[in-house]
Amino acid sequence: MLSAPVLASVFALASALVGAAPTGNLTASPPPQGGINTTADSPAPVYAPDSDFDYQSLALALHQEWIELDLFHYGLVRFSDAEFEQYGINAEQRSLIEFMADQEVGHATLISNMLGASGAPKQCTYNYSSAFETVPEYIDFCQRLTRWGESGVYGFLPHLDSRPAAQLLLQSITTEARQQMIFRQFEGLFPMPVYFEVGVPQNFAWTLLSRYITSCPSENKPLEWNIFPTLEVVNGPSGIDVGFQSEPYPSGGPAITHNRTALSYPGMQVELSWEAPGSVVGPYNQSTKVGAQVNLTNTTDLYVGWISQLNTTYTPLNVTSNMTGTTIQPNATVFEETPNDQIVNGTSFVVIVSNPLHVTPFNLSLINDYVVAGPALYQAS
C-alpha cells in the first residue's frame, strides 16, 4: 500500500528530479522572470483546441455540462414542491438549483464556442431510472454526478495543449466545485471533509457518465475515451439518510454544515462486484474494455485502487467468486502533519487494477492501462 509518507516524499523530491529549483532570490530585475505568454509580445490567446486530446477532452466536458443542465431542470419538474419540502428543501433552495441549471447554460455555451459550431456536441437524451426515485436520491445523485464532473476536468486540465482553453475551463469548473458542495449541504452531509479535491482521467469520467446517456444527435462526433467494465460497491456507504434528511434543522435536513460521523472507516470490509468486458454501452455504442496492459488469468493478482485527495492507494482484492470480491478500506493520512485527514474521504473513487502502479496526481492517467473494472464512487463520508 502506498502510504502518506511515500507520497509526501515524492513531492519533496520533485525539485531534485527536475534540477535546481528556484530559491526565491531573483535571477534578474523585476518583474520575476518565467511564466508562459505573459508579456506584451506574446501571441494573442486563441480559445480553441490545439490537438485531438484537447478536442476530445473539451467534448467530454461539454457532455457533462449538458447532462447537468438536463438533470437540474428534470428534478425540479419531476418532484413536487411538497416532496422537496418534506426533506427541508424550500422554495429559496429550489431556486438555487434552478440557478445552477442556468449556470450550465453558460458553461455549455462557453465550451461550444471553443469547439465551434460544427464541432461542438449537441445535447443528448438521458435516462435516470436507475439513478433515483425520490428527492433524497435525486440530491444524492446530483452530488455524485458533479463529483465526477469536477474531478474529470481536474484530471486533464493541466495536460491541455491549449492553455487559453484551459484558462476558460478552469473558470467554469470552479463553479461546478461550488455546486458539488451545495448538493452535499442539501443532503445534510458535511460540506467539505477533504483537504484536497481529487482529479481523475477522462476514461473514468466517461465510464461513469455514459451509462446515463441513451442517445445523442447523429451529427455528434463519438467520444474516443474508453468505457471500462462496470464496478459496483455492494455494501457501499450511502449519503442518503431519509430520517435525518426529513428532520428540521438543527436535528437534520439541509444546512450549511452538520458535524456528522463519517459514513465509513479504515479497516471496513468492502464488497465489490464487476462485469466482464464486451458489453455495448453508451450513446455511441462502445464496447467496454479493460486496460491495454491487462492480461487476466486465473492466477492474476488484482488490487483495488482508492483514488482520493492526492493519493492513489492500493489494497489487495480477495476474489471470492466469479466477478466478486472483498477488500479493506485503507488507513493512512495524506501527510504525517495532517492526522485528521484520512486519505479516503468525501466522495471518492475505487477501481480494480491488475498492477498497483505508483502514480501521483499529475500522471494518474497511467493507471488506465491496468484497469480491470470501474471506477465506482465510494461515499466515504
Coordinates of C-alpha atoms in Angstrom, one line a residue:
M1 CA 0.0 0.0 0.0
L2 CA 1.3 3.5 -0.8
S3 CA 1.4 5.3 2.4
A4 CA 1.0 9.0 3.0
P5 CA 4.7 9.4 3.9
V6 CA 5.6 7.8 0.5
L7 CA 3.5 10.4 -1.4
A8 CA 4.9 13.2 0.7
S9 CA 8.4 12.1 -0.1
V10 CA 7.6 12.2 -3.8
F11 CA 6.7 15.9 -3.6
A12 CA 9.7 16.6 -1.5
L13 CA 12.0 15.1 -4.2
A14 CA 10.3 16.9 -7.1
S15 CA 12.9 19.6 -7.3
A16 CA 15.8 17.1 -7.3
L17 CA 14.2 15.3 -10.2
V18 CA 13.9 18.4 -12.4
G19 CA 17.2 20.1 -11.5
A20 CA 18.0 23.2 -9.5
A21 CA 14.8 24.7 -8.0
P22 CA 14.3 28.5 -7.7
T23 CA 15.3 29.6 -4.3
G24 CA 13.3 32.8 -4.1
N25 CA 16.3 35.0 -4.9
L26 CA 15.6 36.8 -8.2
T27 CA 17.9 36.0 -11.1
A28 CA 17.1 39.2 -13.0
S29 CA 15.5 42.5 -12.3
P30 CA 11.7 42.5 -11.6
P31 CA 9.2 41.5 -12.7
P32 CA 10.0 37.9 -11.9
Q33 CA 11.2 36.0 -15.0
G34 CA 9.3 33.0 -16.2
G35 CA 5.8 32.1 -16.9
I36 CA 4.2 31.4 -20.3
N37 CA 2.8 34.0 -22.6
T38 CA 2.8 36.8 -20.0
T39 CA 4.5 39.6 -22.0
A40 CA 3.2 42.2 -24.5
D41 CA 4.9 40.4 -27.4
S42 CA 3.3 37.0 -26.5
P43 CA 0.9 35.7 -29.2
A44 CA -2.7 36.6 -28.7
P45 CA -4.7 33.8 -27.0
V46 CA -6.8 31.5 -29.2
Y47 CA -9.6 29.9 -27.2
A48 CA -9.9 26.7 -29.1
P49 CA -8.5 23.1 -29.0
D50 CA -4.9 22.7 -30.3
S51 CA -4.9 18.9 -30.6
D52 CA -7.1 15.8 -30.7
F53 CA -6.5 15.5 -27.0
D54 CA -7.9 19.0 -26.5
Y55 CA -10.9 18.4 -28.7
Q56 CA -11.9 15.1 -27.0
S57 CA -11.3 16.5 -23.5
L58 CA -13.4 19.6 -24.2
A59 CA -16.1 17.5 -25.9
L60 CA -16.3 15.2 -22.8
A61 CA -16.6 18.3 -20.6
L62 CA -19.5 19.5 -22.8
H63 CA -21.3 16.2 -22.5
Q64 CA -21.0 16.6 -18.7
E65 CA -22.4 20.2 -18.8
W66 CA -25.3 19.1 -21.0
I67 CA -26.4 16.4 -18.6
E68 CA -26.1 18.7 -15.6
L69 CA -28.3 21.2 -17.4
D70 CA -30.9 18.5 -18.0
L71 CA -30.6 16.9 -14.6
F72 CA -31.1 20.1 -12.6
H73 CA -34.2 21.1 -14.6
Y74 CA -35.5 17.5 -14.6
G75 CA -35.6 17.1 -10.8
L76 CA -37.5 20.4 -10.3
V77 CA -40.2 19.1 -12.8
R78 CA -40.2 15.5 -11.6
F79 CA -40.8 16.2 -7.9
S80 CA -43.5 18.5 -6.5
D81 CA -42.8 21.4 -4.1
A82 CA -44.4 19.3 -1.3
E83 CA -41.9 16.4 -2.0
F84 CA -39.0 18.8 -1.8
E85 CA -40.4 20.5 1.3
Q86 CA -40.7 17.1 3.1
Y87 CA -36.9 17.0 3.1
G88 CA -36.3 20.6 4.0
I89 CA -35.6 21.9 0.5
N90 CA -37.7 25.1 0.4
A91 CA -38.5 27.5 -2.4
E92 CA -35.3 29.5 -2.0
Q93 CA -33.2 26.4 -2.2
R94 CA -35.1 25.1 -5.2
S95 CA -34.4 28.5 -6.8
L96 CA -30.7 27.8 -6.2
I97 CA -31.0 24.5 -8.1
E98 CA -32.7 26.5 -10.9
F99 CA -29.9 29.0 -10.9
M100 CA -27.3 26.2 -11.1
A101 CA -29.1 25.0 -14.2
D102 CA -28.8 28.5 -15.6
Q103 CA -25.1 28.3 -14.9
E104 CA -24.9 25.2 -17.0
V105 CA -26.3 27.1 -20.0
G106 CA -23.3 29.4 -19.6
H107 CA -20.8 26.5 -19.3
A108 CA -22.2 24.7 -22.3
T109 CA -22.1 27.9 -24.3
L110 CA -18.5 28.6 -23.3
I111 CA -17.3 25.1 -24.4
S112 CA -19.4 25.1 -27.5
N113 CA -17.9 28.4 -28.6
M114 CA -14.4 27.0 -28.1
L115 CA -15.2 23.9 -30.1
G116 CA -17.0 25.8 -32.9
A117 CA -20.5 25.4 -34.3
S118 CA -19.6 22.4 -36.5
G119 CA -17.6 20.6 -33.8
A120 CA -19.5 21.1 -30.6
P121 CA -21.5 18.1 -29.5
K122 CA -25.2 18.9 -29.1
Q123 CA -27.4 17.9 -26.1
C124 CA -28.3 14.3 -25.8
T125 CA -31.2 12.4 -24.2
Y126 CA -30.9 10.8 -20.7
N127 CA -32.3 8.1 -18.5
Y128 CA -32.2 8.4 -14.8
S129 CA -34.4 5.4 -13.9
S130 CA -31.5 3.6 -12.3
A131 CA -30.3 6.7 -10.5
F132 CA -33.1 8.0 -8.3
E133 CA -36.8 7.7 -7.5
T134 CA -37.1 10.1 -4.5
V135 CA -35.9 13.6 -3.6
P136 CA -33.1 12.3 -1.3
E137 CA -31.9 10.0 -4.1
Y138 CA -32.1 12.9 -6.6
I139 CA -30.0 15.2 -4.4
D140 CA -27.5 12.4 -3.8
F141 CA -27.2 11.7 -7.5
C142 CA -26.6 15.4 -8.2
Q143 CA -23.7 15.5 -5.7
R144 CA -22.2 12.3 -7.1
L145 CA -22.5 13.4 -10.7
T146 CA -21.0 16.8 -10.0
R147 CA -18.1 15.0 -8.2
W148 CA -17.0 13.0 -11.3
G149 CA -17.7 16.0 -13.5
E150 CA -15.5 18.2 -11.4
S151 CA -12.8 15.6 -10.9
G152 CA -12.9 14.6 -14.5
V153 CA -11.8 18.1 -15.6
Y154 CA -9.2 18.4 -12.9
G155 CA -7.6 15.3 -14.3
F156 CA -6.9 16.6 -17.8
L157 CA -6.9 20.4 -17.3
P158 CA -3.1 20.8 -16.8
H159 CA -2.4 18.5 -19.8
L160 CA -4.3 20.5 -22.4
D161 CA -2.2 21.8 -25.2
S162 CA -4.3 24.9 -25.4
R163 CA -3.5 27.0 -22.3
P164 CA -6.1 29.6 -23.2
A165 CA -8.8 26.9 -23.4
A166 CA -7.6 25.6 -20.1
Q167 CA -8.0 29.0 -18.5
L168 CA -11.6 29.3 -19.5
L169 CA -12.4 25.8 -18.5
L170 CA -10.8 26.5 -15.1
Q171 CA -13.1 29.4 -14.5
S172 CA -16.1 27.1 -15.3
I173 CA -15.1 24.1 -13.2
T174 CA -14.5 26.2 -10.1
T175 CA -18.2 26.9 -10.3
E176 CA -19.0 23.3 -10.5
A177 CA -17.0 22.7 -7.4
R178 CA -19.3 25.0 -5.6
Q179 CA -22.3 23.1 -7.0
Q180 CA -21.0 19.8 -5.7
M181 CA -20.5 21.2 -2.2
I182 CA -24.0 22.8 -2.2
F183 CA -25.6 19.4 -3.0
R184 CA -23.7 17.9 -0.1
Q185 CA -25.2 20.6 2.1
F186 CA -28.7 19.9 0.7
E187 CA -28.1 16.2 1.6
G188 CA -27.2 17.1 5.2
L189 CA -23.6 15.9 4.7
F190 CA -20.5 17.7 6.0
P191 CA -19.8 20.1 3.1
M192 CA -16.0 19.6 2.5
P193 CA -14.5 16.7 4.5
V194 CA -11.3 16.7 2.4
Y195 CA -8.2 19.0 2.3
F196 CA -7.7 18.4 -1.4
E197 CA -10.1 17.6 -4.3
V198 CA -9.2 14.7 -6.5
G199 CA -8.7 14.6 -10.2
V200 CA -9.3 11.6 -12.4
P201 CA -8.7 10.6 -16.1
Q202 CA -11.1 11.2 -18.9
N203 CA -11.8 7.4 -19.2
F204 CA -13.0 7.4 -15.6
A205 CA -15.4 10.3 -16.1
W206 CA -16.8 8.8 -19.4
T207 CA -17.2 5.4 -17.8
L208 CA -19.4 6.9 -15.1
L209 CA -21.3 9.4 -17.3
S210 CA -22.0 7.3 -20.4
R211 CA -24.4 4.9 -18.7
Y212 CA -27.0 7.7 -18.2
I213 CA -27.0 8.8 -21.8
T214 CA -29.4 6.9 -24.1
S215 CA -28.8 8.6 -27.4
C216 CA -27.1 11.7 -29.0
P217 CA -27.8 13.6 -32.2
S218 CA -26.4 11.9 -35.3
E219 CA -24.1 14.9 -36.0
N220 CA -22.3 14.4 -32.7
K221 CA -18.8 13.0 -33.2
P222 CA -18.4 10.0 -30.9
L223 CA -16.2 10.4 -27.9
E224 CA -13.0 8.3 -28.1
W225 CA -12.4 7.8 -24.4
N226 CA -12.6 4.2 -23.2
I227 CA -15.5 2.8 -21.2
F228 CA -14.3 0.3 -18.6
P229 CA -16.5 -2.6 -17.3
T230 CA -18.9 -1.5 -14.5
L231 CA -17.8 -1.9 -10.9
E232 CA -20.3 -1.8 -8.0
V233 CA -19.6 -1.3 -4.3
V234 CA -22.1 -3.8 -3.0
N235 CA -22.1 -2.7 0.6
G236 CA -21.0 0.9 -0.1
P237 CA -21.9 3.6 2.5
S238 CA -24.6 6.0 1.3
G239 CA -25.2 9.7 1.9
I240 CA -28.9 9.0 1.9
D241 CA -30.5 9.1 5.3
V242 CA -34.2 9.7 4.9
G243 CA -34.9 10.0 8.6
F244 CA -32.1 12.5 9.1
Q245 CA -32.9 14.5 6.0
S246 CA -36.6 14.8 6.9
E247 CA -35.8 16.3 10.4
P248 CA -35.8 20.1 10.7
Y249 CA -32.6 21.9 11.4
P250 CA -30.6 21.6 13.6
S251 CA -31.6 18.0 14.2
G252 CA -31.2 17.2 10.5
G253 CA -32.0 18.3 7.0
P254 CA -30.2 20.8 4.7
A255 CA -27.7 23.0 6.4
I256 CA -24.5 25.0 5.9
T257 CA -22.9 22.1 7.9
H258 CA -23.6 19.2 10.1
N259 CA -20.9 17.7 12.3
R260 CA -21.7 14.1 11.5
T261 CA -19.8 10.8 12.0
A262 CA -18.1 9.5 8.8
L263 CA -20.0 7.0 6.8
S264 CA -17.1 4.6 6.5
Y265 CA -14.0 3.8 8.5
P266 CA -10.5 2.4 7.9
G267 CA -10.4 -1.3 8.2
M268 CA -14.0 -1.7 6.9
Q269 CA -14.5 -4.7 4.7
V270 CA -15.8 -3.6 1.3
E271 CA -17.7 -6.0 -1.0
L272 CA -17.3 -5.5 -4.8
S273 CA -18.8 -6.9 -7.9
W274 CA -17.9 -6.2 -11.5
E275 CA -18.7 -7.1 -15.1
A276 CA -16.7 -8.7 -17.8
P277 CA -15.6 -6.6 -20.8
G278 CA -17.5 -6.6 -24.0
S279 CA -20.9 -5.0 -23.2
V280 CA -22.1 -2.5 -25.7
V281 CA -23.0 0.7 -23.8
G282 CA -23.4 4.4 -24.0
P283 CA -24.8 6.7 -26.7
Y284 CA -22.1 5.8 -29.3
N285 CA -22.4 2.0 -28.9
Q286 CA -19.0 1.5 -27.5
S287 CA -17.8 -1.9 -26.2
T288 CA -16.5 -1.9 -22.6
K289 CA -12.7 -2.7 -22.5
V290 CA -10.1 -3.4 -19.9
G291 CA -6.8 -1.5 -19.9
A292 CA -4.3 -2.2 -22.7
Q293 CA -1.8 -3.9 -20.4
V294 CA -4.4 -6.1 -18.6
N295 CA -3.8 -9.9 -19.1
L296 CA -6.1 -11.8 -16.9
T297 CA -5.6 -15.4 -15.9
N298 CA -6.9 -17.5 -13.0
T299 CA -3.8 -16.6 -11.1
T300 CA -3.7 -12.9 -11.7
D301 CA -3.4 -10.9 -8.6
L302 CA -5.9 -8.0 -8.5
Y303 CA -5.9 -4.8 -6.5
V304 CA -8.3 -2.1 -5.6
G305 CA -7.1 1.5 -6.2
W306 CA -8.5 4.0 -3.8
I307 CA -8.3 7.4 -5.5
S308 CA -9.0 10.3 -3.2
Q309 CA -7.4 13.7 -2.5
L310 CA -3.7 13.5 -3.5
N311 CA -3.3 9.7 -3.1
T312 CA -3.8 6.6 -5.1
T313 CA -3.6 3.8 -2.5
Y314 CA -3.8 0.1 -3.3
T315 CA -5.3 -2.8 -1.2
P316 CA -5.3 -6.4 -2.3
L317 CA -8.6 -7.7 -3.8
N318 CA -9.7 -11.1 -2.3
V319 CA -11.7 -12.7 -5.2
T320 CA -14.5 -14.7 -3.6
S321 CA -16.2 -16.0 -6.7
N322 CA -16.7 -15.1 -10.3
M323 CA -16.6 -11.3 -10.6
T324 CA -17.0 -10.7 -6.9
G325 CA -14.5 -9.9 -4.1
T326 CA -13.7 -8.1 -1.0
T327 CA -11.0 -5.6 0.2
I328 CA -10.3 -3.5 3.2
Q329 CA -10.6 0.3 3.3
P330 CA -7.0 1.6 3.9
N331 CA -5.9 3.5 6.9
A332 CA -3.5 6.4 6.4
T333 CA -3.4 10.2 6.2
V334 CA -2.4 12.4 3.3
F335 CA 0.6 13.8 5.3
E336 CA 2.0 12.9 8.7
E337 CA 1.3 16.6 9.6
T338 CA -2.4 16.2 8.9
P339 CA -3.5 13.4 11.3
N340 CA -7.2 14.2 10.9
D341 CA -7.1 13.9 7.1
Q342 CA -7.8 10.3 6.1
I343 CA -6.7 9.6 2.6
V344 CA -10.1 8.1 1.7
N345 CA -12.7 10.7 2.5
G346 CA -15.6 12.5 0.9
T347 CA -16.9 11.2 -2.4
S348 CA -14.0 9.1 -3.6
F349 CA -13.2 6.7 -6.5
V350 CA -12.4 3.0 -6.4
V351 CA -11.1 0.9 -9.3
I352 CA -9.9 -2.6 -9.8
V353 CA -6.5 -2.9 -11.4
S354 CA -4.1 -5.7 -12.4
N355 CA -0.9 -3.7 -11.4
P356 CA -0.6 -1.4 -8.4
L357 CA 1.3 1.2 -10.4
H358 CA 2.8 4.0 -8.4
V359 CA 1.1 7.2 -9.7
T360 CA 0.7 10.8 -8.4
P361 CA -1.9 13.4 -9.3
F362 CA -0.1 14.7 -12.5
N363 CA 0.4 11.2 -14.1
L364 CA -2.7 9.4 -12.8
S365 CA -3.8 8.6 -16.3
L366 CA -1.1 6.0 -16.5
I367 CA -3.4 3.8 -14.4
N368 CA -5.7 3.5 -17.4
D369 CA -3.6 0.7 -18.9
Y370 CA -4.2 -1.6 -15.9
V371 CA -7.9 -1.0 -15.2
V372 CA -10.0 -4.2 -14.9
A373 CA -13.2 -2.6 -13.9
G374 CA -14.5 0.7 -12.6
P375 CA -14.4 3.3 -11.3
A376 CA -17.2 3.3 -8.8
L377 CA -17.9 6.2 -6.5
Y378 CA -17.3 5.4 -2.8
Q379 CA -19.2 7.6 -0.4
A380 CA -16.6 7.6 2.4
S381 CA -18.1 10.5 4.3

